[in-house]
Amino acid sequence: MVNEDTLLMLLDALKVRLDITWSDEATDSKIKQLLSDSIAWLVQSTGYRDLDYSQNTIERELMFTRVQYAMENMLDDFSKNYKSEIVAMINRAKVRKYNASTQNADTNTSI
């Protein structure tokens, strides 16, 4: 899904967000797994694979929030509490796909 460098960058960003100032292998491994799971969830939910996780986007913030809920074993509450944001994210992904398909169609017809 994402390369190791991106995963480490996200790990560092999330640890800053959560005020985690220590570093141990077990904690880092757990958070990296939750990040990977949440990225997979994001891709599965939207079908959009090309998000730039180095940028502060709404999708990245939602992914970080999902990790926080997962750390507390509260993913059911995440789905309820962020339902409108999840739907909006899915709709943005549909718009991106549509725009990409119309640009490809325009490029193919102008050849």
PDB file of C-alpha atoms in Angstrom:
ATOM      1  CA  MET A   1       0.000   0.000   0.000  1.00  0.00           C
ATOM      2  CA  VAL A   2       2.512   2.623   1.157  1.00  0.00           C
ATOM      3  CA  ASN A   3       6.255   2.312   1.274  1.00  0.00           C
ATOM      4  CA  GLU A   4       8.229   2.030   4.491  1.00  0.00           C
ATOM      5  CA  ASP A   5       9.480   5.638   4.335  1.00  0.00           C
ATOM      6  CA  THR A   6       5.941   6.973   4.125  1.00  0.00           C
ATOM      7  CA  LEU A   7       4.836   4.687   6.945  1.00  0.00           C
ATOM      8  CA  LEU A   8       7.680   5.945   9.158  1.00  0.00           C
ATOM      9  CA  MET A   9       6.796   9.561   8.322  1.00  0.00           C
ATOM     10  CA  LEU A  10       3.171   8.891   9.272  1.00  0.00           C
ATOM     11  CA  LEU A  11       4.276   7.121  12.456  1.00  0.00           C
ATOM     12  CA  ASP A  12       6.306  10.169  13.495  1.00  0.00           C
ATOM     13  CA  ALA A  13       3.470  12.570  12.632  1.00  0.00           C
ATOM     14  CA  LEU A  14       0.920  10.528  14.570  1.00  0.00           C
ATOM     15  CA  LYS A  15       3.195  10.211  17.592  1.00  0.00           C
ATOM     16  CA  VAL A  16       3.562  14.008  17.655  1.00  0.00           C
ATOM     17  CA  ARG A  17      -0.208  14.372  17.375  1.00  0.00           C
ATOM     18  CA  LEU A  18      -0.747  11.950  20.281  1.00  0.00           C
ATOM     19  CA  ASP A  19       2.091  13.352  22.416  1.00  0.00           C
ATOM     20  CA  ILE A  20       3.875  10.010  22.383  1.00  0.00           C
ATOM     21  CA  THR A  21       7.418  11.030  23.260  1.00  0.00           C
ATOM     22  CA  TRP A  22       8.862   7.574  23.875  1.00  0.00           C
ATOM     23  CA  SER A  23       9.926   5.051  21.327  1.00  0.00           C
ATOM     24  CA  ASP A  24       9.827   1.317  21.783  1.00  0.00           C
ATOM     25  CA  GLU A  25       9.583  -1.413  19.204  1.00  0.00           C
ATOM     26  CA  ALA A  26       6.242  -2.834  20.399  1.00  0.00           C
ATOM     27  CA  THR A  27       4.457   0.541  20.385  1.00  0.00           C
ATOM     28  CA  ASP A  28       5.910   1.559  17.028  1.00  0.00           C
ATOM     29  CA  SER A  29       5.017  -1.806  15.512  1.00  0.00           C
ATOM     30  CA  LYS A  30       1.432  -1.614  16.766  1.00  0.00           C
ATOM     31  CA  ILE A  31       0.961   1.943  15.497  1.00  0.00           C
ATOM     32  CA  LYS A  32       2.487   1.083  12.109  1.00  0.00           C
ATOM     33  CA  GLN A  33       0.088  -1.858  11.789  1.00  0.00           C
ATOM     34  CA  LEU A  34      -2.881   0.369  12.688  1.00  0.00           C
ATOM     35  CA  LEU A  35      -1.694   2.952  10.150  1.00  0.00           C
ATOM     36  CA  SER A  36      -1.454   0.253   7.457  1.00  0.00           C
ATOM     37  CA  ASP A  37      -4.904  -1.052   8.365  1.00  0.00           C
ATOM     38  CA  SER A  38      -6.384   2.450   8.260  1.00  0.00           C
ATOM     39  CA  ILE A  39      -4.776   3.224   4.910  1.00  0.00           C
ATOM     40  CA  ALA A  40      -6.201  -0.045   3.554  1.00  0.00           C
ATOM     41  CA  TRP A  41      -9.604   0.974   4.949  1.00  0.00           C
ATOM     42  CA  LEU A  42      -9.267   4.383   3.262  1.00  0.00           C
ATOM     43  CA  VAL A  43      -8.446   2.808  -0.101  1.00  0.00           C
ATOM     44  CA  GLN A  44     -11.217   0.224   0.235  1.00  0.00           C
ATOM     45  CA  SER A  45     -13.762   2.860   1.242  1.00  0.00           C
ATOM     46  CA  THR A  46     -12.902   5.276  -1.533  1.00  0.00           C
ATOM     47  CA  GLY A  47     -11.250   3.172  -4.214  1.00  0.00           C
ATOM     48  CA  TYR A  48      -8.701   5.992  -4.406  1.00  0.00           C
ATOM     49  CA  ARG A  49      -5.105   4.771  -4.140  1.00  0.00           C
ATOM     50  CA  ASP A  50      -3.169   7.926  -4.984  1.00  0.00           C
ATOM     51  CA  LEU A  51      -3.464   9.989  -1.818  1.00  0.00           C
ATOM     52  CA  ASP A  52      -0.377  11.960  -0.830  1.00  0.00           C
ATOM     53  CA  TYR A  53      -0.019  11.129   2.855  1.00  0.00           C
ATOM     54  CA  SER A  54       2.748  13.708   3.323  1.00  0.00           C
ATOM     55  CA  GLN A  55       0.155  16.469   2.890  1.00  0.00           C
ATOM     56  CA  ASN A  56      -2.284  17.603   5.572  1.00  0.00           C
ATOM     57  CA  THR A  57      -5.494  16.499   3.903  1.00  0.00           C
ATOM     58  CA  ILE A  58      -8.919  15.720   5.283  1.00  0.00           C
ATOM     59  CA  GLU A  59      -8.388  12.081   4.332  1.00  0.00           C
ATOM     60  CA  ARG A  60      -5.109  11.949   6.259  1.00  0.00           C
ATOM     61  CA  GLU A  61      -6.750  13.512   9.315  1.00  0.00           C
ATOM     62  CA  LEU A  62      -9.608  11.029   9.120  1.00  0.00           C
ATOM     63  CA  MET A  63      -7.097   8.183   8.804  1.00  0.00           C
ATOM     64  CA  PHE A  64      -5.202   9.427  11.888  1.00  0.00           C
ATOM     65  CA  THR A  65      -8.478   9.697  13.809  1.00  0.00           C
ATOM     66  CA  ARG A  66      -9.360   6.133  12.812  1.00  0.00           C
ATOM     67  CA  VAL A  67      -6.008   4.962  14.195  1.00  0.00           C
ATOM     68  CA  GLN A  68      -6.761   6.704  17.485  1.00  0.00           C
ATOM     69  CA  TYR A  69     -10.131   4.942  17.716  1.00  0.00           C
ATOM     70  CA  ALA A  70      -8.484   1.623  16.801  1.00  0.00           C
ATOM     71  CA  MET A  71      -5.917   2.097  19.566  1.00  0.00           C
ATOM     72  CA  GLU A  72      -8.819   2.287  22.018  1.00  0.00           C
ATOM     73  CA  ASN A  73     -10.719  -0.634  20.371  1.00  0.00           C
ATOM     74  CA  MET A  74     -13.576   1.714  19.455  1.00  0.00           C
ATOM     75  CA  LEU A  75     -13.865   1.397  15.663  1.00  0.00           C
ATOM     76  CA  ASP A  76     -17.661   0.982  15.888  1.00  0.00           C
ATOM     77  CA  ASP A  77     -17.840   4.406  17.516  1.00  0.00           C
ATOM     78  CA  PHE A  78     -15.561   5.846  14.831  1.00  0.00           C
ATOM     79  CA  SER A  79     -17.968   4.746  12.104  1.00  0.00           C
ATOM     80  CA  LYS A  80     -20.896   6.315  13.965  1.00  0.00           C
ATOM     81  CA  ASN A  81     -19.171   9.519  15.021  1.00  0.00           C
ATOM     82  CA  TYR A  82     -17.566  10.239  11.651  1.00  0.00           C
ATOM     83  CA  LYS A  83     -20.263   8.949   9.322  1.00  0.00           C
ATOM     84  CA  SER A  84     -20.773  12.282   7.558  1.00  0.00           C
ATOM     85  CA  GLU A  85     -17.014  12.796   7.121  1.00  0.00           C
ATOM     86  CA  ILE A  86     -16.655   9.268   5.733  1.00  0.00           C
ATOM     87  CA  VAL A  87     -19.483   9.850   3.247  1.00  0.00           C
ATOM     88  CA  ALA A  88     -17.942  13.188   2.218  1.00  0.00           C
ATOM     89  CA  MET A  89     -14.572  11.483   1.726  1.00  0.00           C
ATOM     90  CA  ILE A  90     -16.159   8.821  -0.476  1.00  0.00           C
ATOM     91  CA  ASN A  91     -17.922  11.509  -2.519  1.00  0.00           C
ATOM     92  CA  ARG A  92     -14.655  13.449  -2.994  1.00  0.00           C
ATOM     93  CA  ALA A  93     -13.028  10.247  -4.252  1.00  0.00           C
ATOM     94  CA  LYS A  94     -15.878   9.738  -6.737  1.00  0.00           C
ATOM     95  CA  VAL A  95     -15.388  13.282  -8.027  1.00  0.00           C
ATOM     96  CA  ARG A  96     -11.630  12.678  -8.413  1.00  0.00           C
ATOM     97  CA  LYS A  97     -12.297   9.483 -10.366  1.00  0.00           C
ATOM     98  CA  TYR A  98     -14.862  11.215 -12.567  1.00  0.00           C
ATOM     99  CA  ASN A  99     -12.529  14.136 -13.275  1.00  0.00           C
ATOM    100  CA  ALA A 100      -9.694  11.756 -14.116  1.00  0.00           C
ATOM    101  CA  SER A 101     -11.902   9.754 -16.471  1.00  0.00           C
ATOM    102  CA  THR A 102     -13.150  12.856 -18.281  1.00  0.00           C
ATOM    103  CA  GLN A 103      -9.583  14.157 -18.660  1.00  0.00           C
ATOM    104  CA  ASN A 104      -8.539  10.807 -20.109  1.00  0.00           C
ATOM    105  CA  ALA A 105     -11.509  10.887 -22.468  1.00  0.00           C
ATOM    106  CA  ASP A 106     -10.618  14.418 -23.582  1.00  0.00           C
ATOM    107  CA  THR A 107      -7.019  13.384 -24.202  1.00  0.00           C
ATOM    108  CA  ASN A 108      -8.094  10.340 -26.226  1.00  0.00           C
ATOM    109  CA  THR A 109     -10.493  12.335 -28.431  1.00  0.00           C
ATOM    110  CA  SER A 110      -7.959  15.057 -29.217  1.00  0.00           C
ATOM    111  CA  ILE A 111      -5.428  12.589 -30.656  1.00  0.00           C
TER     112      ILE A 111
END
